[in-house]
Amino acid sequence: DALDRITKEKVLRVAVPQDFPPFGSVGPDLKPLGYDIDTANLIGKELGAKVELVPVSSSNRIPYLTTGKVDLVISSLGKNAEREKVIDFSAAYAPFFNGVFGPEASTVEKAEDLNGKTVGVTRGSVEDIELSKIVSDKVTVRRYEDNNGTISAFLSGQVELVATGNVVAAAIIERNPPRLPILKFLIKNSPCFIGLNKDEGPLLEKVNAILAKAKADGSLSAISKKWLGTPLSKDL
Amino acid sequence: MYNFTLWDILSNLLLAARWTVLLSAIAFVCGGIAGVLVLLARVAPLRPLQTAMKLYIELFQGTPLLMQLFIVFFALPLTGIETSPWTAAAVALTLFTSAYLAEIWRGCVEAVPRGQWEASASLAMSYGEQMRYVVLPQALRIAVPPTVGFSVQVVKGTAVTSIIGFVEVTKAGTMITNATFQPFLVYGLVGLIYFALCYPLSLSAKALERKLNVAR
Amino acid sequence: MAYRFDFSSLADYTPVLVQGVATTVGLTLIGGVLGVGIGIAGAAARSSGNAPVRFAVGSYVELIRNTPFLVQLFFIFFGLPSLGVRLPEWQAAVLAMVINLGAYATEIIRAGIDATPKGQIEAGASLGMTGPQIFRYIILGPAMGKIWPALTSQIIIVMLGSSVCSQIAVEELSFAANFIQSRNFRPFEVYFLATALYLALAIALRWLLARLGDRMFRGGARV
Amino acid sequence: MSLADQSVSPSARPLVKLSNIRKSFGSVEVLKGVDMAVQEGQVVAMIGRSGSGKSTLLRSINGLERIDDGVIEVDGECVDPSQIDLRALRLKVGMVFQQFNLFPHLTAGENVMLALKVVKKQDKAACRAAAEAALSKVGLGHKFDAYPSQLSGGQQQRVAIARSLAMAPKVLLCDEITSALDPELVNEVLSVVRQLAEEGMTLLLVTHEMRFAREVCDSLVFMHGGRIIEHGPPAELFDRPQTPELAQFVGMVEAR
Amino acid sequence: MSLADQSVSPSARPLVKLSNIRKSFGSVEVLKGVDMAVQEGQVVAMIGRSGSGKSTLLRSINGLERIDDGVIEVDGECVDPSQIDLRALRLKVGMVFQQFNLFPHLTAGENVMLALKVVKKQDKAACRAAAEAALSKVGLGHKFDAYPSQLSGGQQQRVAIARSLAMAPKVLLCDEITSALDPELVNEVLSVVRQLAEEGMTLLLVTHEMRFAREVCDSLVFMHGGRIIEHGPPAELFDRPQTPELAQFVGMVEAR
Ligand SMILES: Nc1ncnc2c1ncn2[C@@H]1O[C@H](COP(=O)(O)OP(=O)(O)OP(=O)(O)O)[C@@H](O)[C@H]1O
Ligand SMILES: Nc1ncnc2c1ncn2[C@@H]1O[C@H](COP(=O)(O)OP(=O)(O)OP(=O)(O)O)[C@@H](O)[C@H]1O
Ligand SMILES: [Mg+2]
Ligand SMILES: [Mg+2]
């Protein structure tokens, strides 16, 4: 199984985002960095394996896993029933909630206010699936291939509002963009989980054990502090 | 977070351009070799082989490179064939390139006058010998300009591999855009880099064509 | 890994696919007509206009032909808004396709125009026809007839190339495919079907354009 | 002796009058000052070696070549080289080419009607009537709907003549219009030209058909090295050439 | 009377023997049962109208056309239409074409050497010697390194003849080998053929050069509508045609 392979070859392949700060983005050297990357390195270290980071987009991270291109998806992945049919999830490793964000001037306060407006979202993300459930067909939803597209579309004004994660919005604001994404309303609280292929019981147990240990010894909290600015909350 | 200077942007794009060049080279070389094989089968005096190659060419010229990439990258693994972005990009670009090159070259083989086939046949040469010594050398000469011209399409075709996460110029451009919020600048530079790669190829294709026409 | 193919789960997404096909067809139609229009105008300008016009058209053609469509699309959609030009995604897609096809069509049609025997033009002139009249009634028809197959191939390439418009959220066929596979997690079936649909579209388009060409340039074909 | 004086009564005004026409291609002077006059109803043949400038002169007369110096006068209107009103000129001067130059995408009838429609702006019925008349005149009334590719060379050339005729030009220029034809097809075209001549059409022909020139033309013009060096009635020129050049040319032609 | 009996002693075995050759293109029968025999050393000319099947017959003899029925026998080996060993056949039968068909990417010498090298697998020195000999024979020893584009039409055709000769065929087929040449170049090619005939080469020629046929050939074959309808010594056929078709053909040719 996968755990055997990892311990034997000493290589852990992890799908990480590179378009989703602060979970994953790139520095001037185009190397991935962020919460998810640090988490991947943490797990790799515990497994005694070298971490091979595979940058993915939100719409293809699950195919990467199911087609065996990676062992784990640590890519700010939220849990939902549809996904649980296809893959397994570890314990949560990071907080995350989704909302609809827009410029200061926008008066949107709830899902109904979106009628007649255009909202950008990343295709296949939790926001996409949740937003699709709550809005009427008077809302135009634009689905982009990856967060790069969604963010660019918002910043260039191609869409008025975006549905995305709190942390993404925070990261955008931090970079002093031309348009500030301000939270308009919450869609869903959906912490991040590590995704694994089904029937990989031993690996799942091992990952959960590592996460439990990291939560207990504060190393995960340190990552949270570094990237989100706050320590990990107790309820995770 | 991090600040990208113009130099950071440009140097990253140029570094990524190495992969564009490398991918193009692989696609062109492998596609060229595969293209020759497809061509030989396409013009061989064997009906079933001809038909099969006709379908092959129709298939790869009739579907988007993007879809070919997706199938190789995401779909093949489900049947048990492992594909990394490298192999997927190389395989898809090779198939795509071979189909187009085979078709271009078939035109060149057919441009060799029938009389050349007949003269060599009446010298008792076999099909293989006719191809090897009489037809291909002539077709090759005609084929140089359109082949160089097509290499431009290959270079541009590599842009699509960005979509399966391959970090070549276009992907690097997307990533940098997200870190800098300067799409106009970044995509403008990306376009210029492609232009710098492709335009010399276009120019030499034109020059070669002129030379060929004068020589005739 | 034994894989069980299951196309049944695609049935739920029929409307998405239909809408994807319709969008692809629509984009191709508009892009094709306008692109060929630009091609005709560009070719006319390039073979008769004054030097600055010729240079401008030449630069446009070379610039477009030597950069990838995807980059052109990104530039128009993400880049132009910084200049205050903000186009909705489908307009950006159509614009990119038109600009792209226009450049190739200019080059193709110009080759057809260059192949017009000089004597035809002189015959027209000696009948008292003006430059534009000669272009419209004598040069254009046979030139289009001659290059129609090349133009057909280019239109099909543009149709296939429109698949990358999914990157800016245009809901065409490959968007539909990506959308579905991100919901049902069955990439093989989805991409297989989408590819087959593209192939069918390409074959149908080639057939249609051949018929159209026969009809429009019937006389021109007899040279 | 100027050509204008020679073959005509002094009172008649020439339909075409060329004075001191000069034309160079790059540094090569191809027409070195040509004077010539064609009276209404006259049939003039131009002969001369290959390269002597016959085609260039003919093409200048309807503005296909821009002349460097000299004056072209057609039907009393003087057109100076710098600002020739080509359209007006061309409405008066028809031209038939060696290579027919029919429009391949149009039928014979459409070939004839095109300029009537777009240049003369005649209505559909008038165009059709004129085209039918012109085609009938050259004996091709029944080929109205045939495409050029379906016609023999001789028939194509006759359509080309009809196309020019339909525009009702004052003078018709013909540049070696039988040279591209198979020998058996030459006569059908020549007989059309002969008929036009008999009907009083003003014709200026470049031709290598010496027998035809002798029989049909009123006047012959011999060009050599960009100049007209002899002119006069055909019989006279053929039988008593004044210059060694013409003597040699006549000898060469008769030997064939 | 069968052709095989006629012009030769009964004991000699024909080098080429055709029996009942039939060939259709689609539904059109182009060869309708042709019998013919060519003895060793004989020079036979085929004449006949365009479309009468001369080229098709010639091309059948070295397998460029696949025959539908009949037997081709060359040098005693019978080749039946269904499974002709083309290579063996073609080693015995050389062919020269109207359009020369030299390989443009090879020099004259390389043109001649190519088949010696790849088909006969001769070594380099032997190839070169044979090529030089063949080119000298056609008077082009000094053009060994010239490319076809640097040669006149007549020279190209002579290289083509040398190329066939170097393979030492038993019989040489020539299909209107002077038709694509300018008139002044025809003779240099004909004189090469004449010399071959004198040296005893077996030749089967399609030609429109009637004077040449008359002087050089032992036997003349007149094809009409896919059949051989007359054959015999040239003088006899020309002077006393037996069929109205040949009489008409002779009349037509002489008139030119
Ligand atoms: N467009 C051109 N550019 C350069 N030189 C030209 C051009 N047209 C004609 N000439 C030259 O002008 C000279 C006269 O040409 P022209 O065609 O008038 O001769 P011609 O008397 O009609 O000969 P021919 O009997 O061969 O038709 C020739 O030397 C020719 O090479
Ligand atoms: N490949 C082909 N396909 C169909 N018909 C053909 C083909 N080759 C020859 N034919 C027809 O066969 C007939 C005989 O042709 P062939 O070339 O043998 O005549 P030929 O006697 O050599 O005439 P020519 O003197 O014009 O060379 C002609 O009617 C020709 O149209
Ligand atoms: Mg001339
Ligand atoms: Mg023949």
JSON list of N, CA, C and O in Angstrom, two decimals, chain D residues 61-97:
[
{"chain": "D", "resi": 61, "resn": "ILE", "atom": "N", "xyz": [-1.78, 53.34, -74.33]},
{"chain": "D", "resi": 61, "resn": "ILE", "atom": "CA", "xyz": [-2.94, 54.05, -74.87]},
{"chain": "D", "resi": 61, "resn": "ILE", "atom": "C", "xyz": [-4.16, 53.90, -73.98]},
{"chain": "D", "resi": 61, "resn": "ILE", "atom": "O", "xyz": [-5.02, 54.77, -73.94]},
{"chain": "D", "resi": 62, "resn": "ASN", "atom": "N", "xyz": [-4.28, 52.80, -73.24]},
{"chain": "D", "resi": 62, "resn": "ASN", "atom": "CA", "xyz": [-5.38, 52.83, -72.27]},
{"chain": "D", "resi": 62, "resn": "ASN", "atom": "C", "xyz": [-4.90, 52.84, -70.83]},
{"chain": "D", "resi": 62, "resn": "ASN", "atom": "O", "xyz": [-5.59, 52.39, -69.91]},
{"chain": "D", "resi": 63, "resn": "GLY", "atom": "N", "xyz": [-3.67, 53.38, -70.65]},
{"chain": "D", "resi": 63, "resn": "GLY", "atom": "CA", "xyz": [-3.23, 53.69, -69.29]},
{"chain": "D", "resi": 63, "resn": "GLY", "atom": "C", "xyz": [-2.79, 52.50, -68.46]},
{"chain": "D", "resi": 63, "resn": "GLY", "atom": "O", "xyz": [-2.63, 52.63, -67.24]},
{"chain": "D", "resi": 64, "resn": "LEU", "atom": "N", "xyz": [-2.58, 51.35, -69.07]},
{"chain": "D", "resi": 64, "resn": "LEU", "atom": "CA", "xyz": [-2.04, 50.24, -68.28]},
{"chain": "D", "resi": 64, "resn": "LEU", "atom": "C", "xyz": [-0.57, 50.47, -67.98]},
{"chain": "D", "resi": 64, "resn": "LEU", "atom": "O", "xyz": [-0.04, 49.92, -67.01]},
{"chain": "D", "resi": 65, "resn": "GLU", "atom": "N", "xyz": [0.10, 51.26, -68.84]},
{"chain": "D", "resi": 65, "resn": "GLU", "atom": "CA", "xyz": [1.44, 51.74, -68.51]},
{"chain": "D", "resi": 65, "resn": "GLU", "atom": "C", "xyz": [1.35, 53.25, -68.39]},
{"chain": "D", "resi": 65, "resn": "GLU", "atom": "O", "xyz": [0.67, 53.90, -69.18]},
{"chain": "D", "resi": 66, "resn": "ARG", "atom": "N", "xyz": [2.04, 53.78, -67.41]},
{"chain": "D", "resi": 66, "resn": "ARG", "atom": "CA", "xyz": [2.06, 55.23, -67.25]},
{"chain": "D", "resi": 66, "resn": "ARG", "atom": "C", "xyz": [3.21, 55.77, -68.09]},
{"chain": "D", "resi": 66, "resn": "ARG", "atom": "O", "xyz": [4.35, 55.33, -67.94]},
{"chain": "D", "resi": 67, "resn": "ILE", "atom": "N", "xyz": [2.91, 56.70, -68.99]},
{"chain": "D", "resi": 67, "resn": "ILE", "atom": "CA", "xyz": [3.99, 57.19, -69.85]},
{"chain": "D", "resi": 67, "resn": "ILE", "atom": "C", "xyz": [4.78, 58.27, -69.13]},
{"chain": "D", "resi": 67, "resn": "ILE", "atom": "O", "xyz": [4.30, 58.91, -68.20]},
{"chain": "D", "resi": 68, "resn": "ASP", "atom": "N", "xyz": [6.05, 58.42, -69.53]},
{"chain": "D", "resi": 68, "resn": "ASP", "atom": "CA", "xyz": [6.91, 59.40, -68.88]},
{"chain": "D", "resi": 68, "resn": "ASP", "atom": "C", "xyz": [6.80, 60.76, -69.52]},
{"chain": "D", "resi": 68, "resn": "ASP", "atom": "O", "xyz": [7.01, 61.78, -68.89]},
{"chain": "D", "resi": 69, "resn": "ASP", "atom": "N", "xyz": [6.48, 60.77, -70.80]},
{"chain": "D", "resi": 69, "resn": "ASP", "atom": "CA", "xyz": [6.43, 62.05, -71.49]},
{"chain": "D", "resi": 69, "resn": "ASP", "atom": "C", "xyz": [5.53, 61.89, -72.72]},
{"chain": "D", "resi": 69, "resn": "ASP", "atom": "O", "xyz": [5.30, 60.78, -73.19]},
{"chain": "D", "resi": 70, "resn": "GLY", "atom": "N", "xyz": [5.05, 63.02, -73.25]},
{"chain": "D", "resi": 70, "resn": "GLY", "atom": "CA", "xyz": [4.23, 62.97, -74.45]},
{"chain": "D", "resi": 70, "resn": "GLY", "atom": "C", "xyz": [2.76, 63.16, -74.14]},
{"chain": "D", "resi": 70, "resn": "GLY", "atom": "O", "xyz": [2.37, 63.33, -72.99]},
{"chain": "D", "resi": 71, "resn": "VAL", "atom": "N", "xyz": [1.96, 63.17, -75.19]},
{"chain": "D", "resi": 71, "resn": "VAL", "atom": "CA", "xyz": [0.53, 63.40, -75.02]},
{"chain": "D", "resi": 71, "resn": "VAL", "atom": "C", "xyz": [-0.26, 62.32, -75.75]},
{"chain": "D", "resi": 71, "resn": "VAL", "atom": "O", "xyz": [0.05, 61.98, -76.89]},
{"chain": "D", "resi": 72, "resn": "ILE", "atom": "N", "xyz": [-1.27, 61.82, -75.08]},
{"chain": "D", "resi": 72, "resn": "ILE", "atom": "CA", "xyz": [-2.20, 60.89, -75.71]},
{"chain": "D", "resi": 72, "resn": "ILE", "atom": "C", "xyz": [-3.53, 61.61, -75.86]},
{"chain": "D", "resi": 72, "resn": "ILE", "atom": "O", "xyz": [-4.05, 62.15, -74.89]},
{"chain": "D", "resi": 73, "resn": "GLU", "atom": "N", "xyz": [-4.05, 61.64, -77.07]},
{"chain": "D", "resi": 73, "resn": "GLU", "atom": "CA", "xyz": [-5.32, 62.31, -77.29]},
{"chain": "D", "resi": 73, "resn": "GLU", "atom": "C", "xyz": [-6.29, 61.27, -77.83]},
{"chain": "D", "resi": 73, "resn": "GLU", "atom": "O", "xyz": [-5.99, 60.61, -78.83]},
{"chain": "D", "resi": 74, "resn": "VAL", "atom": "N", "xyz": [-7.40, 61.09, -77.18]},
{"chain": "D", "resi": 74, "resn": "VAL", "atom": "CA", "xyz": [-8.38, 60.14, -77.68]},
{"chain": "D", "resi": 74, "resn": "VAL", "atom": "C", "xyz": [-9.71, 60.87, -77.84]},
{"chain": "D", "resi": 74, "resn": "VAL", "atom": "O", "xyz": [-10.19, 61.50, -76.89]},
{"chain": "D", "resi": 75, "resn": "ASP", "atom": "N", "xyz": [-10.25, 60.83, -79.04]},
{"chain": "D", "resi": 75, "resn": "ASP", "atom": "CA", "xyz": [-11.54, 61.45, -79.31]},
{"chain": "D", "resi": 75, "resn": "ASP", "atom": "C", "xyz": [-11.54, 62.92, -78.90]},
{"chain": "D", "resi": 75, "resn": "ASP", "atom": "O", "xyz": [-12.48, 63.40, -78.26]},
{"chain": "D", "resi": 76, "resn": "GLY", "atom": "N", "xyz": [-10.46, 63.61, -79.22]},
{"chain": "D", "resi": 76, "resn": "GLY", "atom": "CA", "xyz": [-10.40, 65.06, -78.98]},
{"chain": "D", "resi": 76, "resn": "GLY", "atom": "C", "xyz": [-10.02, 65.45, -77.57]},
{"chain": "D", "resi": 76, "resn": "GLY", "atom": "O", "xyz": [-9.65, 66.59, -77.32]},
{"chain": "D", "resi": 77, "resn": "GLU", "atom": "N", "xyz": [-10.11, 64.51, -76.62]},
{"chain": "D", "resi": 77, "resn": "GLU", "atom": "CA", "xyz": [-9.74, 64.88, -75.26]},
{"chain": "D", "resi": 77, "resn": "GLU", "atom": "C", "xyz": [-8.27, 64.57, -75.03]},
{"chain": "D", "resi": 77, "resn": "GLU", "atom": "O", "xyz": [-7.82, 63.45, -75.23]},
{"chain": "D", "resi": 78, "resn": "CYS", "atom": "N", "xyz": [-7.59, 65.60, -74.58]},
{"chain": "D", "resi": 78, "resn": "CYS", "atom": "CA", "xyz": [-6.16, 65.46, -74.38]},
{"chain": "D", "resi": 78, "resn": "CYS", "atom": "C", "xyz": [-5.90, 64.95, -72.97]},
{"chain": "D", "resi": 78, "resn": "CYS", "atom": "O", "xyz": [-6.46, 65.45, -72.01]},
{"chain": "D", "resi": 79, "resn": "VAL", "atom": "N", "xyz": [-5.09, 63.91, -72.86]},
{"chain": "D", "resi": 79, "resn": "VAL", "atom": "CA", "xyz": [-4.79, 63.39, -71.53]},
{"chain": "D", "resi": 79, "resn": "VAL", "atom": "C", "xyz": [-3.28, 63.48, -71.31]},
{"chain": "D", "resi": 79, "resn": "VAL", "atom": "O", "xyz": [-2.51, 62.82, -71.98]},
{"chain": "D", "resi": 80, "resn": "ASP", "atom": "N", "xyz": [-2.87, 64.35, -70.36]},
{"chain": "D", "resi": 80, "resn": "ASP", "atom": "CA", "xyz": [-1.43, 64.46, -70.18]},
{"chain": "D", "resi": 80, "resn": "ASP", "atom": "C", "xyz": [-0.96, 63.44, -69.14]},
{"chain": "D", "resi": 80, "resn": "ASP", "atom": "O", "xyz": [-1.73, 63.00, -68.30]},
{"chain": "D", "resi": 81, "resn": "PRO", "atom": "N", "xyz": [0.29, 63.04, -69.23]},
{"chain": "D", "resi": 81, "resn": "PRO", "atom": "CA", "xyz": [0.73, 61.85, -68.51]},
{"chain": "D", "resi": 81, "resn": "PRO", "atom": "C", "xyz": [0.62, 61.98, -67.00]},
{"chain": "D", "resi": 81, "resn": "PRO", "atom": "O", "xyz": [0.39, 60.99, -66.31]},
{"chain": "D", "resi": 82, "resn": "SER", "atom": "N", "xyz": [0.75, 63.19, -66.47]},
{"chain": "D", "resi": 82, "resn": "SER", "atom": "CA", "xyz": [0.79, 63.30, -65.02]},
{"chain": "D", "resi": 82, "resn": "SER", "atom": "C", "xyz": [-0.58, 63.04, -64.38]},
{"chain": "D", "resi": 82, "resn": "SER", "atom": "O", "xyz": [-0.68, 62.45, -63.33]},
{"chain": "D", "resi": 83, "resn": "GLN", "atom": "N", "xyz": [-1.64, 63.48, -65.05]},
{"chain": "D", "resi": 83, "resn": "GLN", "atom": "CA", "xyz": [-2.94, 63.28, -64.40]},
{"chain": "D", "resi": 83, "resn": "GLN", "atom": "C", "xyz": [-4.00, 62.76, -65.37]},
{"chain": "D", "resi": 83, "resn": "GLN", "atom": "O", "xyz": [-4.99, 63.42, -65.64]},
{"chain": "D", "resi": 84, "resn": "ILE", "atom": "N", "xyz": [-3.70, 61.62, -65.89]},
{"chain": "D", "resi": 84, "resn": "ILE", "atom": "CA", "xyz": [-4.64, 61.01, -66.81]},
{"chain": "D", "resi": 84, "resn": "ILE", "atom": "C", "xyz": [-5.90, 60.56, -66.05]},
{"chain": "D", "resi": 84, "resn": "ILE", "atom": "O", "xyz": [-5.81, 59.94, -65.01]},
{"chain": "D", "resi": 85, "resn": "ASP", "atom": "N", "xyz": [-7.06, 60.92, -66.57]},
{"chain": "D", "resi": 85, "resn": "ASP", "atom": "CA", "xyz": [-8.29, 60.39, -65.99]},
{"chain": "D", "resi": 85, "resn": "ASP", "atom": "C", "xyz": [-8.53, 59.02, -66.62]},
{"chain": "D", "resi": 85, "resn": "ASP", "atom": "O", "xyz": [-9.15, 58.88, -67.67]},
{"chain": "D", "resi": 86, "resn": "LEU", "atom": "N", "xyz": [-7.98, 58.02, -65.92]},
{"chain": "D", "resi": 86, "resn": "LEU", "atom": "CA", "xyz": [-7.95, 56.70, -66.52]},
{"chain": "D", "resi": 86, "resn": "LEU", "atom": "C", "xyz": [-9.32, 56.16, -66.88]},
{"chain": "D", "resi": 86, "resn": "LEU", "atom": "O", "xyz": [-9.55, 55.55, -67.90]},
{"chain": "D", "resi": 87, "resn": "ARG", "atom": "N", "xyz": [-10.28, 56.42, -65.97]},
{"chain": "D", "resi": 87, "resn": "ARG", "atom": "CA", "xyz": [-11.60, 55.85, -66.18]},
{"chain": "D", "resi": 87, "resn": "ARG", "atom": "C", "xyz": [-12.24, 56.38, -67.45]},
{"chain": "D", "resi": 87, "resn": "ARG", "atom": "O", "xyz": [-12.76, 55.61, -68.26]},
{"chain": "D", "resi": 88, "resn": "ALA", "atom": "N", "xyz": [-12.13, 57.70, -67.65]},
{"chain": "D", "resi": 88, "resn": "ALA", "atom": "CA", "xyz": [-12.71, 58.30, -68.85]},
{"chain": "D", "resi": 88, "resn": "ALA", "atom": "C", "xyz": [-12.02, 57.74, -70.09]},
{"chain": "D", "resi": 88, "resn": "ALA", "atom": "O", "xyz": [-12.67, 57.39, -71.08]},
{"chain": "D", "resi": 89, "resn": "LEU", "atom": "N", "xyz": [-10.70, 57.65, -69.99]},
{"chain": "D", "resi": 89, "resn": "LEU", "atom": "CA", "xyz": [-9.93, 57.12, -71.12]},
{"chain": "D", "resi": 89, "resn": "LEU", "atom": "C", "xyz": [-10.37, 55.71, -71.47]},
{"chain": "D", "resi": 89, "resn": "LEU", "atom": "O", "xyz": [-10.63, 55.37, -72.62]},
{"chain": "D", "resi": 90, "resn": "ARG", "atom": "N", "xyz": [-10.50, 54.90, -70.43]},
{"chain": "D", "resi": 90, "resn": "ARG", "atom": "CA", "xyz": [-10.76, 53.48, -70.67]},
{"chain": "D", "resi": 90, "resn": "ARG", "atom": "C", "xyz": [-12.18, 53.22, -71.16]},
{"chain": "D", "resi": 90, "resn": "ARG", "atom": "O", "xyz": [-12.46, 52.17, -71.73]},
{"chain": "D", "resi": 91, "resn": "LEU", "atom": "N", "xyz": [-13.07, 54.16, -70.88]},
{"chain": "D", "resi": 91, "resn": "LEU", "atom": "CA", "xyz": [-14.42, 53.99, -71.41]},
{"chain": "D", "resi": 91, "resn": "LEU", "atom": "C", "xyz": [-14.42, 54.16, -72.92]},
{"chain": "D", "resi": 91, "resn": "LEU", "atom": "O", "xyz": [-15.29, 53.63, -73.61]},
{"chain": "D", "resi": 92, "resn": "LYS", "atom": "N", "xyz": [-13.43, 54.87, -73.43]},
{"chain": "D", "resi": 92, "resn": "LYS", "atom": "CA", "xyz": [-13.36, 55.09, -74.88]},
{"chain": "D", "resi": 92, "resn": "LYS", "atom": "C", "xyz": [-12.50, 54.05, -75.58]},
{"chain": "D", "resi": 92, "resn": "LYS", "atom": "O", "xyz": [-12.62, 53.86, -76.79]},
{"chain": "D", "resi": 93, "resn": "VAL", "atom": "N", "xyz": [-11.59, 53.45, -74.82]},
{"chain": "D", "resi": 93, "resn": "VAL", "atom": "CA", "xyz": [-10.61, 52.55, -75.43]},
{"chain": "D", "resi": 93, "resn": "VAL", "atom": "C", "xyz": [-10.81, 51.14, -74.87]},
{"chain": "D", "resi": 93, "resn": "VAL", "atom": "O", "xyz": [-10.62, 50.91, -73.68]},
{"chain": "D", "resi": 94, "resn": "GLY", "atom": "N", "xyz": [-11.19, 50.21, -75.72]},
{"chain": "D", "resi": 94, "resn": "GLY", "atom": "CA", "xyz": [-11.29, 48.81, -75.28]},
{"chain": "D", "resi": 94, "resn": "GLY", "atom": "C", "xyz": [-9.99, 48.09, -75.55]},
{"chain": "D", "resi": 94, "resn": "GLY", "atom": "O", "xyz": [-9.18, 48.53, -76.36]},
{"chain": "D", "resi": 95, "resn": "MET", "atom": "N", "xyz": [-9.79, 46.96, -74.83]},
{"chain": "D", "resi": 95, "resn": "MET", "atom": "CA", "xyz": [-8.54, 46.23, -75.06]},
{"chain": "D", "resi": 95, "resn": "MET", "atom": "C", "xyz": [-8.78, 44.73, -74.96]},
{"chain": "D", "resi": 95, "resn": "MET", "atom": "O", "xyz": [-9.50, 44.26, -74.09]},
{"chain": "D", "resi": 96, "resn": "VAL", "atom": "N", "xyz": [-8.16, 44.01, -75.90]},
{"chain": "D", "resi": 96, "resn": "VAL", "atom": "CA", "xyz": [-8.22, 42.54, -75.87]},
{"chain": "D", "resi": 96, "resn": "VAL", "atom": "C", "xyz": [-6.79, 42.03, -75.77]},
{"chain": "D", "resi": 96, "resn": "VAL", "atom": "O", "xyz": [-5.89, 42.54, -76.43]},
{"chain": "D", "resi": 97, "resn": "PHE", "atom": "N", "xyz": [-6.60, 41.03, -74.89]},
{"chain": "D", "resi": 97, "resn": "PHE", "atom": "CA", "xyz": [-5.25, 40.58, -74.57]},
{"chain": "D", "resi": 97, "resn": "PHE", "atom": "C", "xyz": [-4.92, 39.25, -75.23]},
{"chain": "D", "resi": 97, "resn": "PHE", "atom": "O", "xyz": [-5.79, 38.46, -75.58]}
]
